[in-house]
Coordinates of C-alpha atoms and ligand atoms in Angstrom, one line a residue:
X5 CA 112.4 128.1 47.2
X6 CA 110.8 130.1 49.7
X7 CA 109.0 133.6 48.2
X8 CA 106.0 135.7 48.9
X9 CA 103.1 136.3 46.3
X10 CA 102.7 139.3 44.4
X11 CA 102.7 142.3 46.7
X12 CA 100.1 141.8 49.8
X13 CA 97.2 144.0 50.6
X14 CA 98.1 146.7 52.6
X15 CA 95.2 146.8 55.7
X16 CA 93.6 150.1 55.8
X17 CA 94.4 152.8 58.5
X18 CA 90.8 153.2 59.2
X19 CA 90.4 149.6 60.0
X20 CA 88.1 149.1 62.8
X21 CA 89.5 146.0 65.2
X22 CA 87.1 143.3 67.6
X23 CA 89.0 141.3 69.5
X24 CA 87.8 137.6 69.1
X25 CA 89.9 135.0 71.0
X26 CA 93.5 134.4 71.3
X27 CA 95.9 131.1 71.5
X28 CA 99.6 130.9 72.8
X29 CA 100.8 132.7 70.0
X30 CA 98.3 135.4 68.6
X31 CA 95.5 137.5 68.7
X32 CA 93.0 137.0 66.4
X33 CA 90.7 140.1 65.2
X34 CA 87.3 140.7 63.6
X35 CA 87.4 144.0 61.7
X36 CA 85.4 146.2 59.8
X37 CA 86.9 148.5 56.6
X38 CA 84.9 151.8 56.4
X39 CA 83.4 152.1 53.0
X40 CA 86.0 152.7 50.5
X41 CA 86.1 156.2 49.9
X42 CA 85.0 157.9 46.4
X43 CA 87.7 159.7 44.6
X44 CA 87.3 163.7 45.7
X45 CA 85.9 166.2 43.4
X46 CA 89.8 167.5 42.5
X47 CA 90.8 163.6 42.1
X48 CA 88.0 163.8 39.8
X49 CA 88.7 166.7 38.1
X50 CA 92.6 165.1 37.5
X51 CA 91.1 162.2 36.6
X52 CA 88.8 163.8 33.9
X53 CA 85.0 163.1 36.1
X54 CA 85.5 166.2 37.7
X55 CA 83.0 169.6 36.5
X56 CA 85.9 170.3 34.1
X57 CA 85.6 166.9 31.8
X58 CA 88.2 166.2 29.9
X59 CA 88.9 162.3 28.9
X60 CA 88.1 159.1 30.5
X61 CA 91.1 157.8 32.2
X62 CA 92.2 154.3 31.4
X63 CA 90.6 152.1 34.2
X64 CA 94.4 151.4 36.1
X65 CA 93.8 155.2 37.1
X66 CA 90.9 155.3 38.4
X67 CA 90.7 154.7 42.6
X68 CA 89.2 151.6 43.9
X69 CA 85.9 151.9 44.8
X70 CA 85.8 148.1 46.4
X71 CA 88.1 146.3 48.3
X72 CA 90.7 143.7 47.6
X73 CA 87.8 140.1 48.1
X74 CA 91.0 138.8 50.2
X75 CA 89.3 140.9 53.0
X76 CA 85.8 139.6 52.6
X77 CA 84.9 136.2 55.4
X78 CA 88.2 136.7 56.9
X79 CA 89.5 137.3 60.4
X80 CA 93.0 139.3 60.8
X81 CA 95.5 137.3 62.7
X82 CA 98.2 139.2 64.9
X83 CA 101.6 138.0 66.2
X84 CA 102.6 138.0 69.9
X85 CA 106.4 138.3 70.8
X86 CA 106.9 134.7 71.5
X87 CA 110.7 134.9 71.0
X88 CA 110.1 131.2 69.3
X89 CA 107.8 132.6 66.9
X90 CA 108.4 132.8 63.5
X91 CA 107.8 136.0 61.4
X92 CA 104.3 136.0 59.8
X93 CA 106.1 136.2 56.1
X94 CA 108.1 133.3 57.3
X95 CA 105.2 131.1 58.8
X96 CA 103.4 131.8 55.1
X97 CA 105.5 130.6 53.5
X98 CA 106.9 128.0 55.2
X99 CA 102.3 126.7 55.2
X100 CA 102.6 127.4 51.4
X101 CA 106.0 125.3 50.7
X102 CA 105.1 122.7 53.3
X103 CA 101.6 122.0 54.1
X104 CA 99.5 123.6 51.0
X105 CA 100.9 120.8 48.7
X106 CA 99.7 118.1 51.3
X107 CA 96.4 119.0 51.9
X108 CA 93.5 120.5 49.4
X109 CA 93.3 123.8 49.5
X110 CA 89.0 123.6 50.7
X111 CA 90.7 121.6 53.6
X112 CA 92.8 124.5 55.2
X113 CA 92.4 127.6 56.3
X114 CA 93.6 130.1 54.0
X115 CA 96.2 132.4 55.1
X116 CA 97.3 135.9 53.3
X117 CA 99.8 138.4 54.4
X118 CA 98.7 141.5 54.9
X119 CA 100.6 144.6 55.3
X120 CA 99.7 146.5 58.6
X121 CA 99.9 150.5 58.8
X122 CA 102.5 152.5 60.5
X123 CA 101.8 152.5 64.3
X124 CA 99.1 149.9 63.7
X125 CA 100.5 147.5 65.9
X126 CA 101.4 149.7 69.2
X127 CA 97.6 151.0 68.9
X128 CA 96.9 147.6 68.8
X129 CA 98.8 146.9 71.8
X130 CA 97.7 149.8 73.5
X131 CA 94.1 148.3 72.8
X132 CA 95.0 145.0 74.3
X133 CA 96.7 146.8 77.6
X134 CA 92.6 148.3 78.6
X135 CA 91.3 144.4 77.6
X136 CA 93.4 143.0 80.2
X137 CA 92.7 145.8 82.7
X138 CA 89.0 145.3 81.7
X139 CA 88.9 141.6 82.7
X140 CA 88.2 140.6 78.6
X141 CA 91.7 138.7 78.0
X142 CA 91.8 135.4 79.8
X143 CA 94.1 135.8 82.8
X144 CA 96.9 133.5 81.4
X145 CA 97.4 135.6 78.2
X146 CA 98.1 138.8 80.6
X147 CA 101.6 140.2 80.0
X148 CA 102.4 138.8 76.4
X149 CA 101.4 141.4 73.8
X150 CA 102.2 141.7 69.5
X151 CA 105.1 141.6 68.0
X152 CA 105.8 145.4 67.3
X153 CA 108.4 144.8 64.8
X154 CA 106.5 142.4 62.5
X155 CA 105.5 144.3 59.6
X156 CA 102.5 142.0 58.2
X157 CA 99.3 140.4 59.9
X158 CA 97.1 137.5 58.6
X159 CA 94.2 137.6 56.7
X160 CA 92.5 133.8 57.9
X161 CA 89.5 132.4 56.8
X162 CA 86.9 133.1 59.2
X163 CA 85.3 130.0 60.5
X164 CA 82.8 132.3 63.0
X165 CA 79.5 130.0 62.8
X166 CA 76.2 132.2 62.1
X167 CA 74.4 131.4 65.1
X168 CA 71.2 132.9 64.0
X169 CA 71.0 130.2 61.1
X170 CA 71.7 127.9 63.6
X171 CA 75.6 126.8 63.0
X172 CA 77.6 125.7 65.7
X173 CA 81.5 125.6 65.1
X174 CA 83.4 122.9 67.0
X175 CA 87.3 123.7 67.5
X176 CA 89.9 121.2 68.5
X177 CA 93.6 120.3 68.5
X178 CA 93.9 116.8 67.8
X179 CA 97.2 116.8 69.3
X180 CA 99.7 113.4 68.8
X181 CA 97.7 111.2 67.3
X182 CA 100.7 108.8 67.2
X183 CA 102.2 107.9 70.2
X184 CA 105.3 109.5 70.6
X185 CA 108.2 107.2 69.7
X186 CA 110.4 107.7 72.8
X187 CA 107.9 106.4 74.8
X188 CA 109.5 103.5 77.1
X189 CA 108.5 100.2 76.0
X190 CA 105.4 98.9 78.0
X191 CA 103.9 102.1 77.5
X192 CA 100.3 102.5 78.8
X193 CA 99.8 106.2 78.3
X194 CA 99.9 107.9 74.8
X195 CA 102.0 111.5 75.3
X196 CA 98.6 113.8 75.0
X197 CA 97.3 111.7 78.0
X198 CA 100.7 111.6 79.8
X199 CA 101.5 115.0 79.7
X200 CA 97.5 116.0 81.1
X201 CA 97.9 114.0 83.7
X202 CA 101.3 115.4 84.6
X203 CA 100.1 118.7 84.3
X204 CA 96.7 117.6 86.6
X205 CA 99.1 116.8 89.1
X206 CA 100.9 120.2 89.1
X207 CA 97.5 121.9 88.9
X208 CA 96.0 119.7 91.9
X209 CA 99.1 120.3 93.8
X210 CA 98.9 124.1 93.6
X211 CA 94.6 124.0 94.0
X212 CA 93.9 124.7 90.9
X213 CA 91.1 122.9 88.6
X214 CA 91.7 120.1 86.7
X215 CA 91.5 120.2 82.8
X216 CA 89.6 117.4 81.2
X217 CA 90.9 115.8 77.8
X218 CA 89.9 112.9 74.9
X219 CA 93.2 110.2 73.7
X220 CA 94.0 111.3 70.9
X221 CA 94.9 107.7 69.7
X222 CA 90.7 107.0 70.7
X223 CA 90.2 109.8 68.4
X224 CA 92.5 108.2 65.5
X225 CA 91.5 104.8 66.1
X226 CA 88.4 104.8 63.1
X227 CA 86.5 102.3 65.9
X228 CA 83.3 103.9 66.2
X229 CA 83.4 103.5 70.2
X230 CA 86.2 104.8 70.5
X231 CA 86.2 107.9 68.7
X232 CA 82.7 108.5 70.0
X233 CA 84.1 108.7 73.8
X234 CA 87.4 110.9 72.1
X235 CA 84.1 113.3 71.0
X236 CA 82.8 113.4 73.8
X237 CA 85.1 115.4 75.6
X238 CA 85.3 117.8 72.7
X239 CA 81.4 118.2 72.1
X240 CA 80.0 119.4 75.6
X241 CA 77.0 121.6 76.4
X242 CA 78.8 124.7 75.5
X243 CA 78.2 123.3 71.6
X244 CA 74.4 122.7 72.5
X245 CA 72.2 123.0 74.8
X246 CA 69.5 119.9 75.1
X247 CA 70.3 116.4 75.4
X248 CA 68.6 115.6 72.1
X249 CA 70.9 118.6 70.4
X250 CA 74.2 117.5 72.1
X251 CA 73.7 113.7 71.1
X252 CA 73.0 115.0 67.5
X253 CA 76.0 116.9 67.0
X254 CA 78.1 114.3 68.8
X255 CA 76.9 111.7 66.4
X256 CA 77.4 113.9 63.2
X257 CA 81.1 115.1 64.0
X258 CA 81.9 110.8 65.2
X259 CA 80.4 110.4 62.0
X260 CA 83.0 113.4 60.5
X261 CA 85.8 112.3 62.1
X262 CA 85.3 108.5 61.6
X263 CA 85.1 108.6 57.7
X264 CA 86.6 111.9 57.4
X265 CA 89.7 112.0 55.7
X266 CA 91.5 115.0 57.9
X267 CA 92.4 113.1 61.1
X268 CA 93.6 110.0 59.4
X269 CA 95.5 112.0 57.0
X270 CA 97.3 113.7 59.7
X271 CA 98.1 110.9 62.1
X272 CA 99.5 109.5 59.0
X273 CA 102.0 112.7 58.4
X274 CA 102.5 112.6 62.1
X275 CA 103.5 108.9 61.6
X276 CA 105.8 109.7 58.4
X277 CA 107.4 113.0 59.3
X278 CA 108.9 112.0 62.8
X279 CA 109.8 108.4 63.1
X280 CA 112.0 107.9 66.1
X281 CA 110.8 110.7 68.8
X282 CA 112.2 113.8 70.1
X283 CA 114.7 112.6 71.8
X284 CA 116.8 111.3 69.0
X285 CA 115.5 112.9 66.3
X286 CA 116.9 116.0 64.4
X287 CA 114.6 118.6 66.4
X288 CA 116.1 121.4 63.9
X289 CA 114.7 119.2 60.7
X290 CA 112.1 120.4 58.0
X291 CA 110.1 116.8 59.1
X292 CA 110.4 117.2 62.7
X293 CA 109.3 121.2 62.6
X294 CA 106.4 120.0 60.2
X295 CA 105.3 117.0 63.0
X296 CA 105.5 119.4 65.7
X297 CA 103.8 121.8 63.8
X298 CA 100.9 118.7 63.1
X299 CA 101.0 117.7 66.7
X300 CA 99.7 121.4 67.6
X301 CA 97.0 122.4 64.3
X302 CA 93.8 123.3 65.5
X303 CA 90.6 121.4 63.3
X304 CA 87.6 124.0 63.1
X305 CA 84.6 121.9 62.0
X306 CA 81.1 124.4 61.0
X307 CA 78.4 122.4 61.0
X308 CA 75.1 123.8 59.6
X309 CA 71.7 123.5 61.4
X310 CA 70.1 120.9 58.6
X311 CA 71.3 117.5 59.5
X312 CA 72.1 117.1 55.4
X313 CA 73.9 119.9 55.3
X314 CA 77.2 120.5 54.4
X315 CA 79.7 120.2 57.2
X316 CA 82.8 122.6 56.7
X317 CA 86.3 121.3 57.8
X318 CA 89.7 123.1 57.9
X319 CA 92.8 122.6 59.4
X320 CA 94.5 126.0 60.8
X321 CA 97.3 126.7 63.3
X322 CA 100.0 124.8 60.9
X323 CA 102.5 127.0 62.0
X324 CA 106.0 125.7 61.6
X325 CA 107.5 125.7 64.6
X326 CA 111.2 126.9 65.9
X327 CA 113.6 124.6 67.7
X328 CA 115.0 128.1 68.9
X329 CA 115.2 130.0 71.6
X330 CA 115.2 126.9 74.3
X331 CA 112.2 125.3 72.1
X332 CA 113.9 122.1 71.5
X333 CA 115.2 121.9 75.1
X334 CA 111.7 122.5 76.2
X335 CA 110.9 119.6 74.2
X336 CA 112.9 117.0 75.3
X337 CA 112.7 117.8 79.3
X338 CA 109.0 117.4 78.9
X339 CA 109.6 114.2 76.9
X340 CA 112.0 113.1 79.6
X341 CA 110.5 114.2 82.6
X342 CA 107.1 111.9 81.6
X343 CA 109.6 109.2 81.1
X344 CA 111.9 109.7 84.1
X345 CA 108.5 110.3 86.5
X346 CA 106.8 107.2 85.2
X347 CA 103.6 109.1 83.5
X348 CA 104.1 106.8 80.3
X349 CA 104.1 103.8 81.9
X350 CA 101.1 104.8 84.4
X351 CA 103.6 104.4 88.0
X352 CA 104.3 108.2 88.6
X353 CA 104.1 109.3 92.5
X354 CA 100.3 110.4 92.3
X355 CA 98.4 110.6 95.6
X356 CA 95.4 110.4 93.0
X357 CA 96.4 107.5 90.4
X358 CA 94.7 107.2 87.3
X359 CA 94.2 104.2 85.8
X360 CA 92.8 105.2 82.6
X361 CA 94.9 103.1 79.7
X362 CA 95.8 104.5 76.3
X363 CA 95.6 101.9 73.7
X364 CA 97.3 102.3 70.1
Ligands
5MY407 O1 103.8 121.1 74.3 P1 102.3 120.9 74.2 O2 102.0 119.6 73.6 O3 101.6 121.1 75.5 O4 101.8 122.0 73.2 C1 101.8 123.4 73.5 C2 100.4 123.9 73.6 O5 99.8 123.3 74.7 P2 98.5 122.4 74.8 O6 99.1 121.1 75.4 O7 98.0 122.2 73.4 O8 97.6 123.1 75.7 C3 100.3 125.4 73.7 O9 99.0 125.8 73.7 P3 98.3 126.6 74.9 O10 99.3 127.6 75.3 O11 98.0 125.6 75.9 O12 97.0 127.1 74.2 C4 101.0 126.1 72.5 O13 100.3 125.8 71.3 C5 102.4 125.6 72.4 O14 103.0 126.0 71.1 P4 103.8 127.4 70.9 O15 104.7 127.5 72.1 O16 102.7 128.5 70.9 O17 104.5 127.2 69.6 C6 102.5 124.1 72.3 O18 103.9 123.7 72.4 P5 104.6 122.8 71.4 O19 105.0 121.6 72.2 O20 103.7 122.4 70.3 O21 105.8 123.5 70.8
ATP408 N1 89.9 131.1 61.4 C1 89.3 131.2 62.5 N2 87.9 131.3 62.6 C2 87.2 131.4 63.8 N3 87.9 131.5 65.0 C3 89.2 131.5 65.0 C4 90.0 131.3 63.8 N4 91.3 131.3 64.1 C5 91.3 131.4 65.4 N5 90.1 131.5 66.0 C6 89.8 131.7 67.4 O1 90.9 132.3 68.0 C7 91.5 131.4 69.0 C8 93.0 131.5 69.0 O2 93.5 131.4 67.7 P1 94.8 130.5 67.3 O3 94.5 129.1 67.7 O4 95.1 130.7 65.9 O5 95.9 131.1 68.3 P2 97.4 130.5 68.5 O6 98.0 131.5 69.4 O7 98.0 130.2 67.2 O8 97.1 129.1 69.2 P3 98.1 128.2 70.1 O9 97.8 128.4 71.5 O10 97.8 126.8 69.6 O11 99.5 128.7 69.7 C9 91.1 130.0 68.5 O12 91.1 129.1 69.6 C10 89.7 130.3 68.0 O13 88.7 130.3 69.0

C-alpha cells in the first residue's frame, strides 16, 4: 500500500534558494538554512532558562537548536507543471514501493519530501521569471515554471563533486538499453539511436545543431570496445581538460560501467518489466510505467581525484511516469513514426544517411 513516512520536514521560510540546473521536469535548488535560531529570552523564561529560573523542561520542549540531518548534503528538488507529472508525494512513493526494494539503498539517490512554506513556491517562481529574463535558464526551459499547487519539494542527495579536491561528476541517462520490442524485424537501429537521428533530421532541417549521442546497447554490451566508444560520447573535455586526464577518466568510468552492477541491472529490469513494446503493451501498467520510468533515470557517477578512490554511483530521476494527459499517445506516434519513416531499419528519406549500425 502506498503511504508517506512519519510527517516530513517542513523547509524553513528563511531558506536561501541557488538555482543549479534543471531537466524536463524540475528545478533543482542549492540552499542554505540560516542558523537555527536560539530560543528568545521570554521563550526562555517559559521554558525555565530565562533570568527568572524555575525548572528544567523535559528535553521535547525545548526548541531545536540544529536542523533535521535530512537537510545536510542535499539539494531541494522543485516540480514544474508538466500536466503529465505526478505529485512529488505521489512520485515518493511510488520510488519507495517500486524501485527502493530493487536497488540498494547506497545505489540511489535518496529522495525525502519536504514541506514547502506558504507562498514559497510563487517567490520561487517569481525568482525563476528574472533567471529567464537574465539569460541564466537555458532557452528551451523558458515558459514552464513550478507547480504552484504542489505542497512538498524534494530533499535529493547532492551529487555536486568538490572541485577543489579534485572530483569530477559524470551525469548520464542510459536511456533503452534494450531494444525496444516493436521494433520491425531486420532492425539495424536500437530506439535511442533511431529516435536521435530522427530528431538530427528535424534539427538539420530547421538549421539548427546536431546533438551527438553513445548506443545504448554499446553501453550495455559488457565488451570492453564497445562500452569504451558508448563512454566516449559521455566523457568529453567538459569532464577534463588534458588528454592524459580525459583518457584516465574515460578508462575508470569503462571500467565502472563494465563490471559495475547498475547498467546491467537495469537493462535487465528494462528487459523484464516491458516485454512486447509500446505498442501492444498495457501503457497504463505498474511494469510499463516502471520501464519507462528506467528508460529515462539519470546515472550520476562522483569520481574522486585518487585513481583508488572510491567512485560513488547513484541512480536518480526514477520518476514513475503517467500514461496521462496524451503521454501514452505521445508514446506510440514516436514509436510509429520511427517505424513508418524507416529510422529502425536505417531507409528513412535522409538527404544525409547514416550508416552507423546498432547491434544487440
Ligand atoms: O521520449 P524520450 O526518450 O525522448 O525521453 C524524453 C526525454 O528526452 P531525451 O530523449 O532523454 O532527451 C526528456 O528529456 P529532455 O526534455 O530532453 O531533457 C524527458 O525526460 C521526457 O520525460 P518527461 O516528459 O519529463 O516525463 C522523456 O520522455 P519519456 O519518453 O521518457 O516519457
Ligand atoms: N542529486 C543531484 N546532484 C547533483 N546535481 C543534480 C542532482 N539532481 C539533479 N541535478 C542536476 O540538475 C539537472 C536536472 O535535474 P533532473 O534530471 O532531476 O531534472 P528532470 O526535470 O527530472 O529531468 P528530465 O529532463 O529527465 O525530466 C541534472 O541534469 C543535474 O545536472
Amino acid at each position: 500500500m502506498d503511504s508517506i513516512p512519519l510527517a516530513p520536514p517542513t523547509l524553513p521560510s528563511d531558506v536561501i534558494l541557488h538555482y543549479v540546473a534543471e531537466g524536463a521536469a524540475n528545478v533543482i535548488y542549492r540552499f542554505t538554512l540560516p542558523p537555527p535560531s536560539p530560543p528568545s529570552t521570554s521563550n526562555l523564561a517559559d521554558l525555565g532558562q530565562g533570568p527568572q529560573q524555575s525548572q528544567t523542561p523535559p528535553p521535547t520542549e525545548i526548541p531545536a537548536l540544529h536542523y533535521d540531518p535530512v537537510f545536510e548534503h542535499r539539494l531541494l528538488r522543485l516540480r514544474k507543471a508538466l500536466p503529465s507529472a505526478s505529485s512529488n508525494e505521489r512520485a515518493c512513493a511510488a520510488l519507495r514501493n517500486n524501485f527502493l526494494p530493487l536497488f540498494p539503498a547506497s545505489s540511489l539517490i535518496a529522495h525525502d519530501l519536504v514541506l514547502l512554506p506558504p507562498n514559497f513556491l510563487c517567490e520561487t517562481n517569481k525568482a525563476l521569471h528574472a533567471l529567464e529574463k537574465d539569460g541564466r535558464r537555458p532557452p528551451k526551459r523558458h515558459g514552464l515554471y513550478l507547480a504552484e499547487d504542489e505542497p512538498f519539494g524534494v530533499l535529493v542527495t547532492d551529487m555536486t563533486p568538490n572541485v577543489a579536491e579534485g572530483e569530477t561528476l559524470v551525469e548520464f541517462k542510459p536511456k533503452w538499453l534494450v531494444q525496444s520490442h516493436s521494433a520491425p524485424k531486420g532492425w539495424r537501429r536500437c530506439r535511442t539511436c533511431a529516435l536521435r537521428l530522427q530528431r538530427n533530421a528535424a534539427r538539420r532541417a530547421k538549421g539548427q545543431p546536431e546533438e551527438a549521442g553513445f548506443c545504448p546497447l554499446d553501453l550495455a554490451s559488457t565488451d570492453k570496445a564497445r562500452v569504451e566508444r558508448a563512454v566516449n560520447f559521455i566523457v568529453t573535455t567538459k569532464h577534463a581538460s588534458g588528454e592524459q586526464d580525459l583518457n584516465r577518466l574515460r578508462e575508470r568510468i569503462t571500467t565502472f560501467v563494465q563490471s559495475g552492477t547498475i547498467v546491467s541491472k537495469l537493462k535487465a529490469l528494462q528487459g523484464e518489466l516491458d516485454k512486447v513494446g509500446v505498442l501492444t503493451a498495457d501503457v497504463t501498467s505498474k511494469d510499463y510505467l516502471m520501464a519507462a520510468a528506467i528508460r529515462d533515470c539519470s546515472i550520476y557517477v562522483k569520481v574522486p581525484k585518487e585513481e583508488g578512490g572510491s567512485i560513488e554511483a547513484r541512480i536518480g530521476d526514477l520518476d514513475i511516469k503517467s500514461p496521462d494527459n496524451g503521454k501514452a499517445e505521445y508514446w506510440r506516434a514516436l514509436e510509429s513514426g520511427l517505424i513508418d519513416e524507416g529510422w529502425y531499419t536505417g531507409v528513412e528519406k535522409d538527404p544525409q544517411p547514416d550508416q552507423t549500425w546498432c547491434v544487440e
